[in-house]
Short mmCIF file of C-alpha atoms in Angstrom, two decimals:
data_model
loop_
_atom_site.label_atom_id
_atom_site.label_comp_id
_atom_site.label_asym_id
_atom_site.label_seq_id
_atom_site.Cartn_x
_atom_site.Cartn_y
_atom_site.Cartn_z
CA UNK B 22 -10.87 13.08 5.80
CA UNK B 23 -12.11 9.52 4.93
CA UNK B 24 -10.50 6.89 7.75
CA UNK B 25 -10.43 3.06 7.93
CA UNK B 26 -10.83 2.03 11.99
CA UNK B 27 -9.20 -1.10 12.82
CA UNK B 28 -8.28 -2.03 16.41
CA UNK B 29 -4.28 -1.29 17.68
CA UNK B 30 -3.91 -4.82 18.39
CA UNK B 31 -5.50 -8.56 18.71
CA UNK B 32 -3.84 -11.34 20.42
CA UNK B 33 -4.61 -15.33 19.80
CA UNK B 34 -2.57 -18.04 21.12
CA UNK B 35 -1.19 -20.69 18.70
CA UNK B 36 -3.89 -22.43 16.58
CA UNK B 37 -7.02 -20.53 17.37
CA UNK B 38 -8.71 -17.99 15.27
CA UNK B 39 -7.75 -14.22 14.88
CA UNK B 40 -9.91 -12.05 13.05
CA UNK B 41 -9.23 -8.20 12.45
CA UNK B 42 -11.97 -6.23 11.73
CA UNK B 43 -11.92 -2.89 9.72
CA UNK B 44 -14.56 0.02 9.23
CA UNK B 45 -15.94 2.79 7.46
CA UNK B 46 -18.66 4.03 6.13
CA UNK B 47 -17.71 3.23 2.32
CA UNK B 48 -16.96 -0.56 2.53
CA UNK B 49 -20.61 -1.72 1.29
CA UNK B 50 -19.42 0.14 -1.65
CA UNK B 51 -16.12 -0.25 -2.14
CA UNK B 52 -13.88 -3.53 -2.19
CA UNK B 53 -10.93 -3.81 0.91
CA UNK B 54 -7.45 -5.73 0.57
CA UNK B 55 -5.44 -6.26 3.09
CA UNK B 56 -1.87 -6.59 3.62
CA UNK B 57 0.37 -8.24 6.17
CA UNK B 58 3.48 -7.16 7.17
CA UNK B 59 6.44 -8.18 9.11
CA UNK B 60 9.11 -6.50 10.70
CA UNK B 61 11.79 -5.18 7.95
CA UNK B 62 9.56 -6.29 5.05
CA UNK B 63 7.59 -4.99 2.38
CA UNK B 64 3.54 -5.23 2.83
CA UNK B 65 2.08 -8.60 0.97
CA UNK B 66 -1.66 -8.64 -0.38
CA UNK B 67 -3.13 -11.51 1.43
CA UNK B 68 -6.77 -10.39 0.35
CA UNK B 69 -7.98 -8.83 -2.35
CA UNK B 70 -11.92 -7.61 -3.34
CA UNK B 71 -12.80 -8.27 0.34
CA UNK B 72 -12.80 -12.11 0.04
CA UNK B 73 -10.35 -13.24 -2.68
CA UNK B 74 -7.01 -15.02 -1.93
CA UNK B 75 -4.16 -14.05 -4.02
CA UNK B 76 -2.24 -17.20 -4.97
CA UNK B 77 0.11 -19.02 -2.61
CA UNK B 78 -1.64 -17.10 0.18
CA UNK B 79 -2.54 -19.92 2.60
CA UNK B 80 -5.97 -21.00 2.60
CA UNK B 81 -6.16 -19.95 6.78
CA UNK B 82 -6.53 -16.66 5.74
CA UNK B 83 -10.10 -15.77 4.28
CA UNK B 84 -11.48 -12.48 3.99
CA UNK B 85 -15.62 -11.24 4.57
CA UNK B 86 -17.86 -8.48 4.56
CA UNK B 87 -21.26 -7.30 6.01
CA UNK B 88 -22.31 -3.54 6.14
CA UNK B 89 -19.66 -0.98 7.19
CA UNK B 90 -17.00 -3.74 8.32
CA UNK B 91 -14.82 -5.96 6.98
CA UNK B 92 -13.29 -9.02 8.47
CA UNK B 93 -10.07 -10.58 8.08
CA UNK B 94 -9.79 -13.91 9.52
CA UNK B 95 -6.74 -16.17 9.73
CA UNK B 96 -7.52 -19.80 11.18
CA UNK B 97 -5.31 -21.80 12.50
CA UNK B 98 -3.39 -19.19 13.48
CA UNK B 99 0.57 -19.83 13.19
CA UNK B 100 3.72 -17.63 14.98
CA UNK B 101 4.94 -17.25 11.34
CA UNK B 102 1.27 -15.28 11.04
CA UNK B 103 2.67 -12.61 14.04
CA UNK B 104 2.49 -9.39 11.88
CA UNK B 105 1.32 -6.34 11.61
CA UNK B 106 -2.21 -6.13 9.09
CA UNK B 107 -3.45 -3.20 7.01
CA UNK B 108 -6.49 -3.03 5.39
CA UNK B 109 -7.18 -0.55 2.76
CA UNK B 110 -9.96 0.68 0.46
CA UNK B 111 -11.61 3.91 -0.97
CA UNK B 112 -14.41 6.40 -0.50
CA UNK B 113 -17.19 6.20 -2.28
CA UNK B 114 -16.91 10.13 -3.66
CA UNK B 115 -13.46 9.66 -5.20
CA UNK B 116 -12.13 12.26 -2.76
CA UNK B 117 -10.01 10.18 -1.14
CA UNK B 118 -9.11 7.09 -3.95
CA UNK B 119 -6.47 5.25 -1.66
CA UNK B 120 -6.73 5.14 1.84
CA UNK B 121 -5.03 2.49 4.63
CA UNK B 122 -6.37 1.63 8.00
CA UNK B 123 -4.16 2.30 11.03
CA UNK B 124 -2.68 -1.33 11.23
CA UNK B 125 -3.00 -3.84 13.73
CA UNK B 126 -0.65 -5.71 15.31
CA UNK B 127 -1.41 -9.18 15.77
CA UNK B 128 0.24 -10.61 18.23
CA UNK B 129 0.79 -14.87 18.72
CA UNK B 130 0.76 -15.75 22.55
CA UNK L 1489 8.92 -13.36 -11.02
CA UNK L 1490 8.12 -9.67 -10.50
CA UNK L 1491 10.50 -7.57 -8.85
CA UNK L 1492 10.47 -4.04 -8.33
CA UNK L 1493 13.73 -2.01 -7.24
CA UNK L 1494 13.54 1.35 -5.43
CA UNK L 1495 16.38 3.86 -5.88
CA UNK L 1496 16.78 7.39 -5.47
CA UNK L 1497 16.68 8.01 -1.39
CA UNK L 1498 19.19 9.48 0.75
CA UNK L 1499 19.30 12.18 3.37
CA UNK L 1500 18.36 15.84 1.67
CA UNK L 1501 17.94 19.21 3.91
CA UNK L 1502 14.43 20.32 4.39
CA UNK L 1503 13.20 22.59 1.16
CA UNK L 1504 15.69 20.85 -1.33
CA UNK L 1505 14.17 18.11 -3.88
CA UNK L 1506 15.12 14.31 -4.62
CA UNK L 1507 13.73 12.21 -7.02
CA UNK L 1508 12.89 8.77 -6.62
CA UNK L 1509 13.21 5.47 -9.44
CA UNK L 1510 11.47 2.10 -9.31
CA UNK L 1511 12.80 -0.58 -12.23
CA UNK L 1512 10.03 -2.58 -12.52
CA UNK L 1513 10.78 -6.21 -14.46
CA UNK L 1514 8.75 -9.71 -14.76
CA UNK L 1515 5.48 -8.47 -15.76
CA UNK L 1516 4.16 -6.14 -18.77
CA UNK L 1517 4.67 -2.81 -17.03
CA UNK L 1518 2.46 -0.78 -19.37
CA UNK L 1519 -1.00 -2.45 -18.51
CA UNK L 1520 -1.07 -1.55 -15.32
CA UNK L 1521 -1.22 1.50 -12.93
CA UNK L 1522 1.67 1.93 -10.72
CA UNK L 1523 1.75 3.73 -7.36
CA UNK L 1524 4.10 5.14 -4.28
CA UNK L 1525 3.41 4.30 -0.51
CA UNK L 1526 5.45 5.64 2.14
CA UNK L 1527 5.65 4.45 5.98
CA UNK L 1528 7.77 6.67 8.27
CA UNK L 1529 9.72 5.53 11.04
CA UNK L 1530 7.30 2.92 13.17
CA UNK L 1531 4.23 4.25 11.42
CA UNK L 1532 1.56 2.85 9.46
CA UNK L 1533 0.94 2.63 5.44
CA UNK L 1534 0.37 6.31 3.46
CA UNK L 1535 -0.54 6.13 -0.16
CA UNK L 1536 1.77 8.87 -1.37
CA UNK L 1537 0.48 8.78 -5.55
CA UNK L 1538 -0.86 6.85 -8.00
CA UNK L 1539 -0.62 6.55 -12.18
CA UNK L 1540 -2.29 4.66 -14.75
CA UNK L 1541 -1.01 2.45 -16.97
CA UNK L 1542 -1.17 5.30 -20.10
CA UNK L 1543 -0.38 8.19 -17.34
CA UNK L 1544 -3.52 9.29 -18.32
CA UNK L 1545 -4.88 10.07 -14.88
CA UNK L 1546 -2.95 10.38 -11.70
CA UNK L 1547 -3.80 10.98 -8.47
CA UNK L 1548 -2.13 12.47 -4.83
CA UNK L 1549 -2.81 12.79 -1.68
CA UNK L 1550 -3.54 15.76 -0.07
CA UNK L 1551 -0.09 16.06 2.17
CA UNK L 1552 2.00 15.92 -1.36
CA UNK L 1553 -0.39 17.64 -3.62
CA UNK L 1554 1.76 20.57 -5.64
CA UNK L 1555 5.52 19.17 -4.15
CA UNK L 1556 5.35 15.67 -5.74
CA UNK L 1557 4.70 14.42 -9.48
CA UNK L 1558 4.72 11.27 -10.27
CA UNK L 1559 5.68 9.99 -13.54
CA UNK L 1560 5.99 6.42 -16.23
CA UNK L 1561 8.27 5.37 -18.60
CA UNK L 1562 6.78 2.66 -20.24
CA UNK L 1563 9.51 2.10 -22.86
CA UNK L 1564 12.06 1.89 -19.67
CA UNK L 1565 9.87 -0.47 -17.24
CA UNK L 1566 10.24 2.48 -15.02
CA UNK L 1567 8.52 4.48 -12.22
CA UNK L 1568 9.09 8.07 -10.74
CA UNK L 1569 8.97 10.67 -8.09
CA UNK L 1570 10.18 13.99 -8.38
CA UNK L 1571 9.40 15.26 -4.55
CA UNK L 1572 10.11 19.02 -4.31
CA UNK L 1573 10.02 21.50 -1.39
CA UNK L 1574 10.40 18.63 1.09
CA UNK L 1575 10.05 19.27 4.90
CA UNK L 1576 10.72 16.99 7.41
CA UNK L 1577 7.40 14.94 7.76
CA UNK L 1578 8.39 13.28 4.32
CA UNK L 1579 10.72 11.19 6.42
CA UNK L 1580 9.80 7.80 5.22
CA UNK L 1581 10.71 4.71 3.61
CA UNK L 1582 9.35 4.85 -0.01
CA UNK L 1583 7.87 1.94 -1.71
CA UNK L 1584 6.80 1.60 -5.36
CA UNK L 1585 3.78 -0.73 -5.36
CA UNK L 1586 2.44 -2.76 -8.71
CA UNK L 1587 -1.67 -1.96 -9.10
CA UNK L 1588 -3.62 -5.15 -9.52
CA UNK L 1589 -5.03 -3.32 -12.86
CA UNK L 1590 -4.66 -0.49 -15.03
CA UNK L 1591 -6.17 2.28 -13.51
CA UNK L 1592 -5.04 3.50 -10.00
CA UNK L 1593 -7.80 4.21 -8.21
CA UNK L 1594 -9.97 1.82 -6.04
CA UNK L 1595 -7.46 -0.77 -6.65
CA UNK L 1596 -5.66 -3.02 -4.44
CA UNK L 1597 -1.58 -3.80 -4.73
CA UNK L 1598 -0.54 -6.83 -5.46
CA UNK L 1599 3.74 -6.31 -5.61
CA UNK L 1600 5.89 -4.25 -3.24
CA UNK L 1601 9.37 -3.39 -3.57
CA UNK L 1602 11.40 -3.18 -0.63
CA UNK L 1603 11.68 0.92 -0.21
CA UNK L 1604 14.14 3.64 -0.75
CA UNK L 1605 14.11 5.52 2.44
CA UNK L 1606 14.19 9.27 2.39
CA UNK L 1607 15.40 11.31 5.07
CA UNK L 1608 14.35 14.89 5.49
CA UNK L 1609 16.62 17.06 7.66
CA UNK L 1610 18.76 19.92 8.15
#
């Protein structure tokens, strides 16, 4: 099987900077979105391609890459930002076309 | 504004089959590649299938392969899944999810409905 690793959780108190990492062999190779989502709600793209925003995604949320991570990073961080995150991407042998990471909860102190 | 609906859930006994709908509405449904994601009870994100925009290549994962098809009507704005032979582990809220293009794999999702859930059990 082909698996995304992101951390369970990451905690950041009210205006400081989260950032959620995810990883796999693949990502030099293949693009990552990721998706937030709160309790009761549908998932919403926040990142697409590894670094672009979708529109009226706030700017405090920027995406990266270098190797065999990527980084999602929310500045600024807000309590409306308390959410769950998924990242998700593909091999890079077509095996295994759609695959999401484990989630992480981040949590505002 | 894009919206898609999910209909079709309920509660079905283990073995029997249910099929799923999405109406999809605000965007031109036929150039672009459609999928289903399910989440079961406090879980994370599973991509369940995936079609292009001509349903000229589709794609499942392994836990579904030979139960589920997926399906397109592009003349109805709609989306499908006939799940067969379910067992319990299907147990899971069922979203249709818009591709940000036209072919379904490697690609990211751009619109979520809100789920149909689908409960397995005898």
């Amino acid at each position: 099987s082909y698996e995304l690793t992101q951390p369970p959780s990451v905690s950041v108190s009210p205006g400081q900077t989260a950032r959620i990492t995810c990883s796999a062999d693949a990502l030099p190779k293949q693009y990552a979105y990721w998706y937030q989502q709160k309790p009761g709600q549908a998932p919403v793209l926040v990142i697409y391609k590894d670094s672009e925003r979708p529109s009226g995604i706030p700017e405090r949320f920027s995406g990266s890459s270098s190797g065999t991570t990527v980084t999602l990073t929310i500045s600024g961080v807000q309590a409306e930002d308390e959410a769950d995150y998924y990242c998700q991407s593909a091999d890079s042998s077509g095996t295994y076309p759609v695959v999401f990471g484990g989630g992480t909860k981040l949590t505002v102190l | 504004e894009v919206q898609l609906v999910e209909s079709g859930g309920g509660l079905v006994q283990p073995g029997r089959s249910l099929r799923l709908s999405c109406a999809a509405s605000g965007f031109t449904f036929d150039d672009y590649a459609m999928h289903w994601v399910r989440q079961a009870p406090g879980k994370g994100l599973e991509w369940v299938s995936g079609i292009s925009w001509n349903s000229g290549s589709i794609g499942y994962a392994d836990s579904v392969k030979g139960r589920f098809t997926i399906s397109r009507d592009n003349a109805k704005n709609s989306l499908y899944l006939q799940m067969n032979s379910l067992r319990a582990e299907d147990t899971a809220l069922y979203y249709c999810a818009k591709a940000i293009g036209a072919v379904w794999f490697g690609e990211g999702f751009d619109y979520w409905g809100q789920g149909t859930l689908v409960t397995v059990s005898s």
